[in-house]
Structure formats: structure tokens, C-alpha cells
Amino acid sequence: QVQLKESGPGLVQPSQTLSLTCTVSGFSLTSYNVHWVRQPPGKGLEWMGRMRYNGDTSYNSALKSRLSISRDTSKNQVFLKMNSLQTDDTGTYYCTRDRNYGSYGTFAYWGQGTLVTVSS
Amino acid sequence: DIQMTQSPSFLSASVGDRVTINCKASQNINRYLNWYQQKLGEAPKLLIYNANSLQTGIPSRFSGSGSGTDFTLSINRVESEDFSVYYCQQSYSLPYTFGAGTKLELK
């Protein structure tokens, strides 16, 4: 079955770089888009960016200057890197997959999320 | 960016009630509107896609309607497990954007 799982450090210091990994199973990264969505504590959801099935990337313009998404198809992993972290980057980070091919931006499968705290 | 405005922010209901949640897009998004349910400490769950299509495994008491800029999520005969937060989201154009959420509370 389709599974996604986020991993990474729970604590990042201000001004440092966040590196997260989304490890997927049950589908191929060359067939489906994978997105990153984040949620500050007690607040709403923000789409950050996506890795398309063909290797192209798209980013939220609000984060574009700080954000990079890449992948390793041989390891079934998608990576998120975001630099210059500040306290308002604290939150739960999710990776999620489109419902099916062609159903772009409809997030049917989600990882459990990983909580990232930005603090010194 | 397309702004998504949800109302109300909070909704009180009793088990067995019928409730509706509204979502308004800042521009025409055709039917590219999805609804999610999020329980405390969990990832969001897709309920409705393309405005009115029920995701596999979701109970039929959930339904969606609307097109263009105005959309509605309805829950017919609310059950105790339905008390949670609901988000709308547009998949019409990048960046994909979400409403601020509606918290459905027990009256």
C-alpha cells in the first residue's frame, strides 16, 4: 500500500538549514507527484512545493528563495532543504502524494508528519 | 495567489445534526476544490475532491457542492468521530492554497 514517512531533526537552530527526507513505498516517484506541506502549531496548512513525477520542481513563491526540493528515485526518497530558518518556521512538516496521475494538487496520501522546532 | 476564505471558523453542533461549512475562492477555480478533515495530532485526510467527489472509504454522510468561487461541505447526521477541523483547498493553480479551517465542536 501507499506509504510516506518523513524524517529529520526535531530541533534546528535559528539561521540554520533544515533537511528533511520523505521515504515512500507502494508507488514510484517517476509516476506520481510528491508535495511538502507544513503547519505551524495550532494554525493552518501551507503548501511549500512539489517534486513532479518527471523531476521538475515548483515552489511557493513565499519560500522560493530559501527552499529546495530534490529526490533520489533509487532510494524512493524526496528531500526538502530550507535555509535561514526562523522561529516562525516551527511546525509539523508533511509530505503528501497526489490522489492519482492527473489529479494534481489533490492530496490523498500523507505521511505522519515530523515536528520541527526552531530554537536556540 | 488564490485566497480561500472559510466560514464559519467555529461551528457547534450536536450528534445527529446536519452541518454545512462554506468556502469561497478569490477567483474562479471551476471545480478544483478539495475538502480535508484533520483530527488532533494527525495528518489531514482527504474527504471530497473536485468539489463533489467522495474519496474512497469516506462515509456517504459527507458531501460537497459548488463551482466557480463558492463551495460547501455538508455533513448529514453528524457522528461523534466527526468533531475535528475541516479545511478547503484549491487545486486549480499554483501555489495550492488552503482555507484557514473550520473547527466543528460538540455543543
mmCIF file of C-alpha atoms in Angstrom:
data_model
loop_
_atom_site.group_PDB
_atom_site.id
_atom_site.type_symbol
_atom_site.label_atom_id
_atom_site.label_comp_id
_atom_site.label_asym_id
_atom_site.label_seq_id
_atom_site.Cartn_x
_atom_site.Cartn_y
_atom_site.Cartn_z
ATOM 1 C CA GLN A 1 0.000 0.000 0.000
ATOM 2 C CA VAL A 2 0.994 3.633 -0.437
ATOM 3 C CA GLN A 3 3.078 4.971 2.417
ATOM 4 C CA LEU A 4 5.068 8.122 3.048
ATOM 5 C CA LYS A 5 7.247 8.824 6.058
ATOM 6 C CA GLU A 6 9.068 11.992 6.978
ATOM 7 C CA SER A 7 12.322 12.038 8.913
ATOM 8 C CA GLY A 8 14.729 14.681 10.074
ATOM 9 C CA PRO A 9 15.969 16.620 13.089
ATOM 10 C CA GLY A 10 13.372 17.716 15.579
ATOM 11 C CA LEU A 11 15.347 20.803 16.575
ATOM 12 C CA VAL A 12 17.073 23.329 14.358
ATOM 13 C CA GLN A 13 18.864 26.472 15.456
ATOM 14 C CA PRO A 14 17.829 29.838 14.055
ATOM 15 C CA SER A 15 19.585 30.793 10.810
ATOM 16 C CA GLN A 16 20.493 27.148 10.162
ATOM 17 C CA THR A 17 19.328 24.852 7.384
ATOM 18 C CA LEU A 18 16.531 22.311 7.696
ATOM 19 C CA SER A 19 16.943 18.990 5.917
ATOM 20 C CA LEU A 20 14.043 16.557 5.756
ATOM 21 C CA THR A 21 13.584 13.250 3.963
ATOM 22 C CA CYS A 22 10.344 11.709 2.746
ATOM 23 C CA THR A 23 10.701 7.976 2.176
ATOM 24 C CA VAL A 24 7.925 6.466 0.107
ATOM 25 C CA SER A 25 6.743 2.962 -0.640
ATOM 26 C CA GLY A 26 3.973 1.370 -2.649
ATOM 27 C CA PHE A 27 4.450 3.624 -5.668
ATOM 28 C CA SER A 28 7.122 5.047 -7.936
ATOM 29 C CA LEU A 29 8.397 8.606 -7.716
ATOM 30 C CA THR A 30 8.570 8.584 -11.516
ATOM 31 C CA SER A 31 4.793 8.160 -11.713
ATOM 32 C CA TYR A 32 3.393 10.496 -9.048
ATOM 33 C CA ASN A 33 3.966 13.992 -7.706
ATOM 34 C CA VAL A 34 5.079 14.417 -4.095
ATOM 35 C CA HIS A 35 4.476 17.640 -2.208
ATOM 36 C CA TRP A 36 5.615 19.222 1.040
ATOM 37 C CA VAL A 37 3.011 20.895 3.263
ATOM 38 C CA ARG A 38 3.670 22.468 6.643
ATOM 39 C CA GLN A 39 1.562 23.505 9.610
ATOM 40 C CA PRO A 40 2.620 25.837 12.430
ATOM 41 C CA PRO A 41 1.378 24.747 15.860
ATOM 42 C CA GLY A 42 -2.343 25.421 16.180
ATOM 43 C CA LYS A 43 -2.543 27.013 12.736
ATOM 44 C CA GLY A 44 -3.476 26.153 9.165
ATOM 45 C CA LEU A 45 -1.812 24.365 6.274
ATOM 46 C CA GLU A 46 0.694 25.838 3.830
ATOM 47 C CA TRP A 47 1.758 24.231 0.575
ATOM 48 C CA MET A 48 5.523 24.578 0.245
ATOM 49 C CA GLY A 49 6.415 22.941 -3.039
ATOM 50 C CA ARG A 50 6.390 19.789 -5.095
ATOM 51 C CA MET A 51 8.571 17.262 -6.899
ATOM 52 C CA ARG A 52 6.848 16.267 -10.099
ATOM 53 C CA TYR A 53 6.975 12.722 -11.448
ATOM 54 C CA ASN A 54 9.300 13.898 -14.235
ATOM 55 C CA GLY A 55 11.784 15.527 -11.861
ATOM 56 C CA ASP A 56 10.583 19.112 -12.254
ATOM 57 C CA THR A 57 10.036 21.193 -9.138
ATOM 58 C CA SER A 58 7.685 24.020 -8.178
ATOM 59 C CA TYR A 59 7.846 26.214 -5.100
ATOM 60 C CA ASN A 60 5.639 28.544 -3.141
ATOM 61 C CA SER A 61 6.932 31.990 -4.032
ATOM 62 C CA ALA A 62 6.819 32.942 -0.350
ATOM 63 C CA LEU A 63 9.535 30.346 0.316
ATOM 64 C CA LYS A 64 11.228 30.034 -3.050
ATOM 65 C CA SER A 65 14.399 31.875 -2.135
ATOM 66 C CA ARG A 66 15.033 29.534 0.807
ATOM 67 C CA LEU A 67 13.628 26.219 -0.397
ATOM 68 C CA SER A 68 14.986 23.349 -2.450
ATOM 69 C CA ILE A 69 13.325 20.007 -3.205
ATOM 70 C CA SER A 70 15.172 17.096 -4.755
ATOM 71 C CA ARG A 71 14.888 13.326 -4.980
ATOM 72 C CA ASP A 72 16.708 10.010 -5.251
ATOM 73 C CA THR A 73 14.480 7.647 -7.189
ATOM 74 C CA SER A 74 16.728 4.660 -6.481
ATOM 75 C CA LYS A 75 16.110 5.127 -2.770
ATOM 76 C CA ASN A 76 12.460 6.197 -3.133
ATOM 77 C CA GLN A 77 13.209 9.424 -1.296
ATOM 78 C CA VAL A 78 12.283 13.074 -1.710
ATOM 79 C CA PHE A 79 14.310 15.714 0.102
ATOM 80 C CA LEU A 80 13.471 19.154 1.422
ATOM 81 C CA LYS A 81 16.107 21.723 2.284
ATOM 82 C CA MET A 82 15.234 25.134 3.608
ATOM 83 C CA ASN A 83 17.808 27.645 4.768
ATOM 84 C CA SER A 84 17.824 30.669 7.060
ATOM 85 C CA LEU A 85 15.305 29.156 9.426
ATOM 86 C CA GLN A 86 13.489 31.421 11.871
ATOM 87 C CA THR A 87 11.198 30.702 14.798
ATOM 88 C CA ASP A 88 8.096 31.075 12.649
ATOM 89 C CA ASP A 89 9.287 28.069 10.612
ATOM 90 C CA THR A 90 8.449 25.921 13.630
ATOM 91 C CA GLY A 91 5.742 23.413 12.833
ATOM 92 C CA THR A 92 4.840 19.992 11.532
ATOM 93 C CA TYR A 93 6.128 19.194 8.068
ATOM 94 C CA TYR A 94 4.248 16.688 5.924
ATOM 95 C CA CYS A 95 4.995 15.016 2.640
ATOM 96 C CA THR A 96 1.961 14.060 0.613
ATOM 97 C CA ARG A 97 1.104 12.476 -2.717
ATOM 98 C CA ASP A 98 -1.445 13.285 -5.391
ATOM 99 C CA ARG A 99 -4.529 11.099 -5.426
ATOM 100 C CA ASN A 100 -3.636 9.647 -8.807
ATOM 101 C CA TYR A 101 -1.925 10.530 -12.038
ATOM 102 C CA GLY A 102 -3.575 13.650 -13.398
ATOM 103 C CA SER A 103 -5.232 14.569 -10.107
ATOM 104 C CA TYR A 104 -2.704 17.297 -9.470
ATOM 105 C CA GLY A 105 -2.805 19.002 -6.128
ATOM 106 C CA THR A 106 -5.324 16.629 -4.567
ATOM 107 C CA PHE A 107 -3.547 15.197 -1.544
ATOM 108 C CA ALA A 108 -4.865 11.719 -0.859
ATOM 109 C CA TYR A 109 -1.857 10.172 0.876
ATOM 110 C CA TRP A 110 0.018 11.781 3.744
ATOM 111 C CA GLY A 111 2.947 10.973 5.922
ATOM 112 C CA GLN A 112 2.555 11.131 9.689
ATOM 113 C CA GLY A 113 4.367 14.447 9.765
ATOM 114 C CA THR A 114 7.520 15.467 11.580
ATOM 115 C CA LEU A 115 7.643 18.268 14.124
ATOM 116 C CA VAL A 116 10.429 20.770 13.588
ATOM 117 C CA THR A 117 11.218 23.281 16.306
ATOM 118 C CA VAL A 118 13.413 26.256 15.525
ATOM 119 C CA SER A 119 15.070 27.369 18.720
ATOM 120 C CA SER A 120 18.474 28.117 20.176
ATOM 121 C CA ASP B 1 -2.197 33.633 -5.208
ATOM 122 C CA ILE B 2 -5.784 32.433 -4.828
ATOM 123 C CA GLN B 3 -7.198 33.220 -1.398
ATOM 124 C CA MET B 4 -9.559 30.702 0.203
ATOM 125 C CA THR B 5 -11.978 32.028 2.812
ATOM 126 C CA GLN B 6 -13.780 29.569 5.042
ATOM 127 C CA SER B 7 -16.791 30.233 7.234
ATOM 128 C CA PRO B 8 -17.564 29.853 9.984
ATOM 129 C CA SER B 9 -14.291 29.476 11.864
ATOM 130 C CA PHE B 10 -16.085 27.607 14.650
ATOM 131 C CA LEU B 11 -19.256 25.566 14.458
ATOM 132 C CA SER B 12 -21.122 23.971 17.371
ATOM 133 C CA ALA B 13 -23.338 21.004 16.697
ATOM 134 C CA SER B 14 -24.934 18.020 18.358
ATOM 135 C CA VAL B 15 -24.689 14.408 17.276
ATOM 136 C CA GLY B 16 -27.293 13.845 14.580
ATOM 137 C CA ASP B 17 -27.301 17.421 13.302
ATOM 138 C CA ARG B 18 -26.756 18.419 9.713
ATOM 139 C CA VAL B 19 -23.979 20.994 9.314
ATOM 140 C CA THR B 20 -22.559 22.999 6.443
ATOM 141 C CA ILE B 21 -19.187 24.675 6.025
ATOM 142 C CA ASN B 22 -18.586 27.290 3.368
ATOM 143 C CA CYS B 23 -15.512 28.064 1.306
ATOM 144 C CA LYS B 24 -15.085 30.997 -1.052
ATOM 145 C CA ALA B 25 -12.261 31.372 -3.577
ATOM 146 C CA SER B 26 -10.910 34.791 -4.560
ATOM 147 C CA GLN B 27 -11.284 33.855 -8.239
ATOM 148 C CA ASN B 28 -12.962 31.233 -10.376
ATOM 149 C CA ILE B 29 -11.468 27.788 -9.698
ATOM 150 C CA ASN B 30 -14.053 25.771 -11.627
ATOM 151 C CA ARG B 31 -14.489 22.618 -9.556
ATOM 152 C CA TYR B 32 -10.864 22.280 -8.400
ATOM 153 C CA LEU B 33 -11.795 22.276 -4.732
ATOM 154 C CA ASN B 34 -10.918 19.672 -2.120
ATOM 155 C CA TRP B 35 -12.005 19.169 1.485
ATOM 156 C CA TYR B 36 -9.918 17.653 4.269
ATOM 157 C CA GLN B 37 -10.605 16.589 7.829
ATOM 158 C CA GLN B 38 -7.859 16.857 10.427
ATOM 159 C CA LYS B 39 -8.055 15.354 13.876
ATOM 160 C CA LEU B 40 -5.761 16.489 16.657
ATOM 161 C CA GLY B 41 -2.253 15.126 16.219
ATOM 162 C CA GLU B 42 -2.999 13.530 12.846
ATOM 163 C CA ALA B 43 -2.331 14.315 9.220
ATOM 164 C CA PRO B 44 -5.203 15.736 7.167
ATOM 165 C CA LYS B 45 -7.489 13.236 5.461
ATOM 166 C CA LEU B 46 -8.980 13.845 2.023
ATOM 167 C CA LEU B 47 -12.774 13.743 2.155
ATOM 168 C CA ILE B 48 -14.002 15.318 -1.073
ATOM 169 C CA TYR B 49 -12.162 16.101 -4.307
ATOM 170 C CA ASN B 50 -13.217 18.034 -7.395
ATOM 171 C CA ALA B 51 -15.890 19.793 -5.346
ATOM 172 C CA ASN B 52 -18.298 16.877 -5.074
ATOM 173 C CA SER B 53 -16.496 13.524 -5.481
ATOM 174 C CA LEU B 54 -16.341 11.366 -2.373
ATOM 175 C CA GLN B 55 -12.895 9.929 -1.684
ATOM 176 C CA THR B 56 -12.751 6.149 -1.360
ATOM 177 C CA GLY B 57 -13.602 4.971 2.116
ATOM 178 C CA ILE B 58 -15.264 8.191 3.258
ATOM 179 C CA PRO B 59 -18.788 7.792 4.672
ATOM 180 C CA SER B 60 -21.643 8.975 2.479
ATOM 181 C CA ARG B 61 -22.857 11.421 5.134
ATOM 182 C CA PHE B 62 -20.147 13.745 3.787
ATOM 183 C CA SER B 63 -20.959 15.620 0.593
ATOM 184 C CA GLY B 64 -19.645 18.604 -1.322
ATOM 185 C CA SER B 65 -21.150 21.057 -3.762
ATOM 186 C CA GLY B 66 -20.381 24.228 -5.636
ATOM 187 C CA SER B 67 -18.368 25.515 -8.556
ATOM 188 C CA GLY B 68 -16.662 28.716 -9.607
ATOM 189 C CA THR B 69 -15.977 30.597 -6.379
ATOM 190 C CA ASP B 70 -18.483 29.237 -3.825
ATOM 191 C CA PHE B 71 -18.371 25.791 -2.292
ATOM 192 C CA THR B 72 -19.983 23.888 0.559
ATOM 193 C CA LEU B 73 -19.132 20.838 2.627
ATOM 194 C CA SER B 74 -22.119 19.201 4.283
ATOM 195 C CA ILE B 75 -22.203 16.543 6.956
ATOM 196 C CA ASN B 76 -25.537 14.809 7.235
ATOM 197 C CA ARG B 77 -26.263 13.423 10.714
ATOM 198 C CA VAL B 78 -23.009 14.309 12.448
ATOM 199 C CA GLU B 79 -21.384 11.493 14.388
ATOM 200 C CA SER B 80 -19.081 11.807 17.396
ATOM 201 C CA GLU B 81 -15.987 10.997 15.305
ATOM 202 C CA ASP B 82 -16.684 13.990 13.036
ATOM 203 C CA PHE B 83 -15.756 16.637 15.630
ATOM 204 C CA SER B 84 -12.478 17.934 14.234
ATOM 205 C CA VAL B 85 -11.117 20.647 11.939
ATOM 206 C CA TYR B 86 -12.050 20.919 8.265
ATOM 207 C CA TYR B 87 -10.050 22.644 5.528
ATOM 208 C CA CYS B 88 -10.853 23.521 1.962
ATOM 209 C CA GLN B 89 -8.061 23.697 -0.619
ATOM 210 C CA GLN B 90 -7.879 24.794 -4.228
ATOM 211 C CA SER B 91 -6.012 22.674 -6.760
ATOM 212 C CA TYR B 92 -6.700 25.000 -9.693
ATOM 213 C CA SER B 93 -3.335 26.739 -9.772
ATOM 214 C CA LEU B 94 -0.016 27.038 -8.018
ATOM 215 C CA PRO B 95 0.595 27.782 -5.270
ATOM 216 C CA TYR B 96 -2.071 25.452 -3.915
ATOM 217 C CA THR B 97 -3.775 27.236 -1.044
ATOM 218 C CA PHE B 98 -5.913 26.213 1.912
ATOM 219 C CA GLY B 99 -8.661 27.881 3.853
ATOM 220 C CA ALA B 100 -7.953 28.774 7.479
ATOM 221 C CA GLY B 101 -10.067 25.908 8.763
ATOM 222 C CA THR B 102 -13.379 25.338 10.491
ATOM 223 C CA LYS B 103 -13.449 23.676 13.889
ATOM 224 C CA LEU B 104 -16.537 21.557 14.424
ATOM 225 C CA GLU B 105 -17.224 21.332 18.138
ATOM 226 C CA LEU B 106 -19.691 19.413 20.260
ATOM 227 C CA LYS B 107 -22.495 21.655 21.502
#
